[in-house]
Amino acid sequence: MMFRKLYWVTEEVSPLGSSHVLGVFTSIPNLLKGGMPVDPDLSRFRLTLTKLDCEQGPLASWTGSMFHRLGADLVQFVATEEISEEQRLALAQAIEGYAVACKAAS
């Protein structure tokens, strides 16, 4: 198993494209507990998966309509045992909950 410490960065993205970091989380449970937005509209929310001390940039990033791919995108990190399948499903289900809530609100 390859050891790699992953970090989740949450940001608010302005309509003009600038962003403001809201938080940095070291696990999916912590991200779900304190890092998810209150507003079900994820169009101004960006979630980035990265590792520290890395010059290659983020491992993955999702915002707006790209969130529908999150569950599938995270499968590779389950395969390398960097996250568990249970955590992947929990995050994917939380994101799907936002999509359902956003549709209901509109």
Coordinates of N, CA, C and O in Angstrom, one line a residue:
M1 N 0.8 -1.2 0.0 CA 0.0 0.0 0.0 C 0.9 1.2 0.0 O 1.8 1.4 0.8
M2 N 0.6 2.2 -0.9 CA 1.3 3.4 -1.0 C 0.7 4.4 0.1 O -0.5 4.6 0.1
F3 N 1.6 5.0 0.9 CA 1.1 5.9 1.9 C 1.1 7.3 1.3 O 2.1 7.8 0.8
R4 N -0.1 8.0 1.3 CA -0.2 9.3 0.9 C -1.2 10.0 1.7 O -2.4 9.6 1.8
K5 N -0.9 11.1 2.4 CA -1.8 11.8 3.2 C -2.6 12.8 2.3 O -2.0 13.7 1.7
L6 N -3.9 12.6 2.2 CA -4.7 13.4 1.4 C -5.4 14.5 2.2 O -5.7 14.3 3.3
Y7 N -5.6 15.6 1.5 CA -6.3 16.7 2.2 C -7.4 17.2 1.3 O -7.3 17.3 0.1
W8 N -8.5 17.6 1.9 CA -9.7 18.1 1.2 C -9.7 19.6 1.5 O -9.8 20.0 2.6
V9 N -9.8 20.4 0.4 CA -9.8 21.8 0.5 C -11.2 22.3 0.0 O -11.6 21.9 -1.1
T10 N -11.9 23.0 0.8 CA -13.2 23.6 0.4 C -13.0 25.1 0.2 O -12.3 25.8 0.9
E11 N -13.7 25.5 -0.9 CA -13.6 26.9 -1.3 C -15.0 27.4 -1.7 O -15.8 26.7 -2.3
E12 N -15.2 28.7 -1.5 CA -16.3 29.4 -2.1 C -15.8 30.1 -3.4 O -14.8 30.9 -3.3
V13 N -16.4 29.9 -4.5 CA -16.0 30.5 -5.8 C -16.9 31.6 -6.1 O -18.2 31.4 -6.2
S14 N -16.4 32.8 -6.5 CA -17.2 33.9 -6.8 C -17.6 33.8 -8.3 O -17.0 33.0 -9.1
P15 N -18.7 34.5 -8.7 CA -19.1 34.5 -10.1 C -18.0 34.9 -11.1 O -18.0 34.5 -12.2
L16 N -17.0 35.7 -10.6 CA -15.9 36.1 -11.4 C -14.8 35.2 -11.5 O -13.8 35.4 -12.2
G17 N -14.8 34.1 -10.7 CA -13.8 33.1 -10.7 C -12.8 33.1 -9.6 O -12.1 32.2 -9.4
S18 N -12.8 34.2 -8.8 CA -11.9 34.2 -7.6 C -12.5 33.2 -6.6 O -13.6 32.9 -6.6
S19 N -11.6 32.8 -5.7 CA -12.1 31.9 -4.6 C -11.5 32.3 -3.3 O -10.6 33.0 -3.1
H20 N -12.2 31.7 -2.3 CA -11.9 31.9 -0.9 C -11.9 30.6 -0.2 O -12.9 29.9 -0.2
V21 N -10.8 30.2 0.4 CA -10.7 28.9 1.1 C -11.5 29.0 2.4 O -11.4 29.9 3.2
L22 N -12.4 28.0 2.5 CA -13.3 27.9 3.7 C -12.7 27.0 4.7 O -12.8 27.2 5.9
G23 N -12.0 25.9 4.3 CA -11.4 25.0 5.2 C -10.5 23.9 4.6 O -10.6 23.7 3.3
V24 N -9.8 23.2 5.4 CA -8.9 22.1 5.0 C -9.2 21.0 5.9 O -9.1 21.2 7.1
F25 N -9.4 19.8 5.3 CA -9.8 18.7 6.1 C -9.0 17.4 5.8 O -8.6 17.2 4.6
T26 N -8.6 16.7 6.8 CA -7.7 15.5 6.6 C -8.5 14.2 6.4 O -7.8 13.2 6.2
S27 N -9.8 14.2 6.5 CA -10.5 13.0 6.3 C -11.9 13.3 5.8 O -12.5 14.4 6.0
I28 N -12.5 12.3 5.1 CA -13.9 12.5 4.6 C -14.9 12.6 5.8 O -15.7 13.5 5.8
P29 N -14.7 11.9 6.9 CA -15.6 12.1 8.0 C -15.6 13.5 8.6 O -16.6 14.2 8.9
N30 N -14.4 14.1 8.7 CA -14.2 15.5 9.1 C -14.8 16.5 8.1 O -15.4 17.5 8.5
L31 N -14.6 16.2 6.8 CA -15.2 17.0 5.8 C -16.7 17.0 5.9 O -17.3 18.1 5.8
L32 N -17.3 15.9 6.0 CA -18.7 15.8 6.1 C -19.3 16.4 7.4 O -20.3 17.0 7.4
K33 N -18.5 16.3 8.4 CA -18.9 16.9 9.7 C -18.9 18.4 9.7 O -19.8 19.1 10.3
G34 N -17.9 19.0 9.1 CA -17.7 20.5 9.3 C -17.4 21.3 8.0 O -17.2 22.5 8.1
G35 N -17.3 20.6 6.9 CA -16.8 21.3 5.7 C -17.8 21.4 4.6 O -17.4 22.1 3.6
M36 N -18.9 20.9 4.7 CA -19.9 20.9 3.6 C -20.7 22.2 3.7 O -21.0 22.7 4.8
P37 N -21.1 22.8 2.6 CA -21.8 24.1 2.6 C -23.3 23.9 3.1 O -23.8 22.8 3.1
V38 N -23.8 25.0 3.6 CA -25.2 25.0 4.1 C -26.2 25.1 2.9 O -27.2 24.4 2.8
D39 N -25.8 25.8 1.9 CA -26.6 26.0 0.7 C -26.6 24.8 -0.2 O -25.5 24.3 -0.5
P40 N -27.7 24.2 -0.6 CA -27.7 23.1 -1.5 C -27.2 23.3 -2.9 O -26.9 22.4 -3.6
D41 N -27.1 24.6 -3.3 CA -26.6 24.9 -4.6 C -25.1 24.9 -4.6 O -24.5 25.8 -4.0
L42 N -24.5 23.9 -5.2 CA -23.1 23.7 -5.2 C -22.4 24.5 -6.3 O -21.2 24.3 -6.5
S43 N -23.1 25.4 -7.0 CA -22.4 26.1 -8.1 C -21.3 27.0 -7.7 O -20.4 27.3 -8.5
R44 N -21.3 27.4 -6.4 CA -20.2 28.3 -6.0 C -19.3 27.6 -4.9 O -18.6 28.3 -4.2
F45 N -19.4 26.3 -4.9 CA -18.6 25.5 -3.9 C -17.6 24.7 -4.7 O -18.0 24.1 -5.7
R46 N -16.3 24.7 -4.3 CA -15.3 23.8 -5.0 C -14.7 23.0 -3.9 O -14.4 23.4 -2.8
L47 N -14.5 21.7 -4.2 CA -13.9 20.7 -3.4 C -12.7 20.2 -4.1 O -12.8 19.7 -5.3
T48 N -11.5 20.3 -3.5 CA -10.3 19.9 -4.1 C -9.6 18.8 -3.2 O -9.5 19.0 -2.0
L49 N -9.1 17.8 -3.8 CA -8.4 16.7 -3.2 C -6.9 16.9 -3.5 O -6.5 17.0 -4.7
T50 N -6.1 17.1 -2.5 CA -4.6 17.4 -2.8 C -3.8 16.7 -1.7 O -4.3 16.1 -0.8
K51 N -2.5 16.7 -1.9 CA -1.6 16.2 -0.9 C -0.6 17.3 -0.7 O -0.3 18.2 -1.5
L52 N 0.0 17.3 0.5 CA 1.0 18.4 0.9 C 2.3 18.1 0.2 O 2.7 17.0 -0.2
D53 N 3.1 19.2 0.1 CA 4.5 19.1 -0.4 C 4.5 18.5 -1.8 O 5.3 17.7 -2.1
C54 N 3.6 18.9 -2.7 CA 3.4 18.4 -4.0 C 3.4 19.5 -5.0 O 2.7 20.4 -4.9
E55 N 4.3 19.4 -6.0 CA 4.4 20.4 -7.0 C 3.5 20.1 -8.2 O 3.5 20.9 -9.2
Q56 N 2.9 19.0 -8.3 CA 2.1 18.6 -9.4 C 0.7 19.2 -9.4 O -0.1 19.0 -10.3
G57 N 0.3 19.9 -8.4 CA -1.1 20.5 -8.3 C -2.0 19.5 -7.7 O -1.6 18.4 -7.2
P58 N -3.3 19.8 -7.7 CA -4.3 18.9 -7.0 C -4.4 17.6 -7.7 O -4.2 17.5 -8.9
L59 N -4.9 16.6 -6.9 CA -5.2 15.3 -7.5 C -6.5 15.3 -8.2 O -6.6 14.7 -9.3
A60 N -7.5 16.1 -7.7 CA -8.8 16.2 -8.4 C -9.5 17.4 -7.8 O -9.2 17.9 -6.7
S61 N -10.4 17.9 -8.5 CA -11.2 19.1 -8.1 C -12.6 19.0 -8.7 O -12.7 18.6 -9.9
W62 N -13.6 19.4 -7.9 CA -15.0 19.4 -8.4 C -15.7 20.7 -8.0 O -15.5 21.2 -7.0
T63 N -16.5 21.2 -8.9 CA -17.3 22.3 -8.7 C -18.5 22.2 -9.6 O -18.5 21.6 -10.6
G64 N -19.6 22.8 -9.2 CA -20.8 22.9 -10.0 C -21.3 21.5 -10.6 O -21.4 20.6 -9.8
S65 N -21.4 21.5 -11.9 CA -21.9 20.3 -12.5 C -21.0 19.1 -12.5 O -21.3 18.0 -12.8
M66 N -19.7 19.4 -12.1 CA -18.7 18.3 -12.1 C -18.9 17.4 -10.9 O -18.3 16.3 -10.8
F67 N -19.7 17.8 -9.9 CA -19.9 17.0 -8.7 C -20.5 15.7 -9.0 O -20.4 14.7 -8.3
H68 N -21.3 15.5 -10.1 CA -21.9 14.3 -10.4 C -20.9 13.2 -10.7 O -21.2 12.0 -10.6
R69 N -19.6 13.5 -11.0 CA -18.6 12.5 -11.3 C -17.8 12.1 -10.0 O -17.0 11.2 -10.0
L70 N -18.0 12.8 -8.9 CA -17.2 12.6 -7.7 C -17.1 11.2 -7.3 O -16.0 10.7 -7.0
G71 N -18.2 10.5 -7.1 CA -18.2 9.1 -6.7 C -17.3 8.2 -7.6 O -16.5 7.5 -7.1
A72 N -17.5 8.4 -8.9 CA -16.7 7.6 -9.8 C -15.2 8.0 -9.8 O -14.3 7.1 -9.9
D73 N -14.9 9.3 -9.6 CA -13.6 9.8 -9.6 C -12.8 9.2 -8.4 O -11.6 9.1 -8.5
L74 N -13.5 9.0 -7.3 CA -12.8 8.6 -6.1 C -12.5 7.1 -6.0 O -11.8 6.6 -5.2
V75 N -13.0 6.3 -7.0 CA -12.8 4.9 -7.0 C -11.3 4.6 -7.0 O -10.8 3.6 -6.3
Q76 N -10.5 5.3 -7.8 CA -9.1 5.1 -7.8 C -8.4 5.2 -6.5 O -7.4 4.5 -6.2
F77 N -8.9 6.0 -5.6 CA -8.3 6.2 -4.3 C -8.8 5.1 -3.3 O -8.1 4.8 -2.3
V78 N -9.9 4.5 -3.6 CA -10.3 3.3 -2.9 C -9.4 2.1 -3.3 O -8.9 1.3 -2.4
A79 N -9.1 2.0 -4.6 CA -8.2 0.9 -5.1 C -6.8 1.0 -4.5 O -6.2 0.0 -4.3
T80 N -6.3 2.2 -4.2 CA -5.0 2.3 -3.6 C -5.1 2.4 -2.0 O -4.1 2.7 -1.4
E81 N -6.3 2.2 -1.5 CA -6.5 2.2 -0.1 C -6.2 3.5 0.6 O -6.0 3.6 1.8
E82 N -6.3 4.6 -0.1 CA -6.2 5.9 0.5 C -7.4 6.4 1.1 O -7.4 7.3 2.0
I83 N -8.6 6.0 0.6 CA -9.9 6.2 1.3 C -10.6 4.8 1.3 O -10.3 4.0 0.4
S84 N -11.6 4.7 2.2 CA -12.3 3.4 2.2 C -13.5 3.6 1.3 O -14.0 4.7 1.0
E85 N -14.1 2.4 0.9 CA -15.3 2.4 0.1 C -16.4 3.0 0.9 O -17.2 3.8 0.3
E86 N -16.5 2.8 2.1 CA -17.5 3.4 3.0 C -17.5 4.9 3.0 O -18.5 5.6 2.9
Q87 N -16.3 5.5 3.1 CA -16.1 6.9 3.0 C -16.4 7.5 1.7 O -17.1 8.5 1.5
R88 N -16.0 6.8 0.6 CA -16.3 7.2 -0.8 C -17.9 7.3 -1.0 O -18.4 8.3 -1.4
L89 N -18.5 6.3 -0.5 CA -20.0 6.2 -0.6 C -20.7 7.3 0.2 O -21.6 8.0 -0.3
A90 N -20.2 7.6 1.4 CA -20.7 8.6 2.3 C -20.6 10.0 1.6 O -21.6 10.8 1.6
L91 N -19.5 10.3 1.0 CA -19.3 11.6 0.4 C -20.1 11.7 -0.9 O -20.8 12.7 -1.1
A92 N -20.1 10.6 -1.7 CA -21.0 10.6 -2.9 C -22.4 10.8 -2.6 O -23.2 11.6 -3.2
Q93 N -22.9 10.1 -1.5 CA -24.3 10.3 -1.1 C -24.6 11.7 -0.6 O -25.7 12.2 -0.8
A94 N -23.7 12.3 0.2 CA -23.9 13.6 0.6 C -24.0 14.6 -0.5 O -24.9 15.5 -0.5
I95 N -23.1 14.4 -1.5 CA -23.2 15.3 -2.7 C -24.5 15.1 -3.5 O -25.1 16.1 -3.9
E96 N -24.9 13.9 -3.6 CA -26.2 13.6 -4.3 C -27.3 14.2 -3.5 O -28.3 14.7 -4.1
G97 N -27.3 14.2 -2.2 CA -28.3 14.9 -1.4 C -28.4 16.4 -1.7 O -29.5 16.9 -1.7
Y98 N -27.3 17.0 -1.9 CA -27.3 18.4 -2.3 C -28.0 18.6 -3.7 O -28.8 19.5 -3.8
A99 N -27.8 17.7 -4.6 CA -28.4 17.8 -5.9 C -29.9 17.6 -5.8 O -30.7 18.4 -6.4
V100 N -30.4 16.7 -4.9 CA -31.8 16.5 -4.7 C -32.4 17.7 -4.0 O -33.5 18.2 -4.4
A101 N -31.7 18.2 -3.0 CA -32.3 19.4 -2.3 C -32.3 20.6 -3.2 O -33.3 21.4 -3.1
C102 N -31.3 20.8 -4.1 CA -31.3 21.9 -5.0 C -32.5 21.8 -6.0 O -33.1 22.8 -6.3
K103 N -32.7 20.6 -6.5 CA -33.8 20.4 -7.4 C -35.2 20.7 -6.7 O -36.1 21.3 -7.3
A104 N -35.3 20.3 -5.5 CA -36.5 20.5 -4.8 C -36.8 22.0 -4.5 O -37.9 22.4 -4.4
A105 N -35.7 22.7 -4.3 CA -35.8 24.1 -3.9 C -36.2 25.0 -5.2 O -36.7 26.1 -5.0
S106 N -35.9 24.5 -6.4 CA -36.1 25.3 -7.6 C -37.5 25.0 -8.2 O -38.3 24.4 -7.8

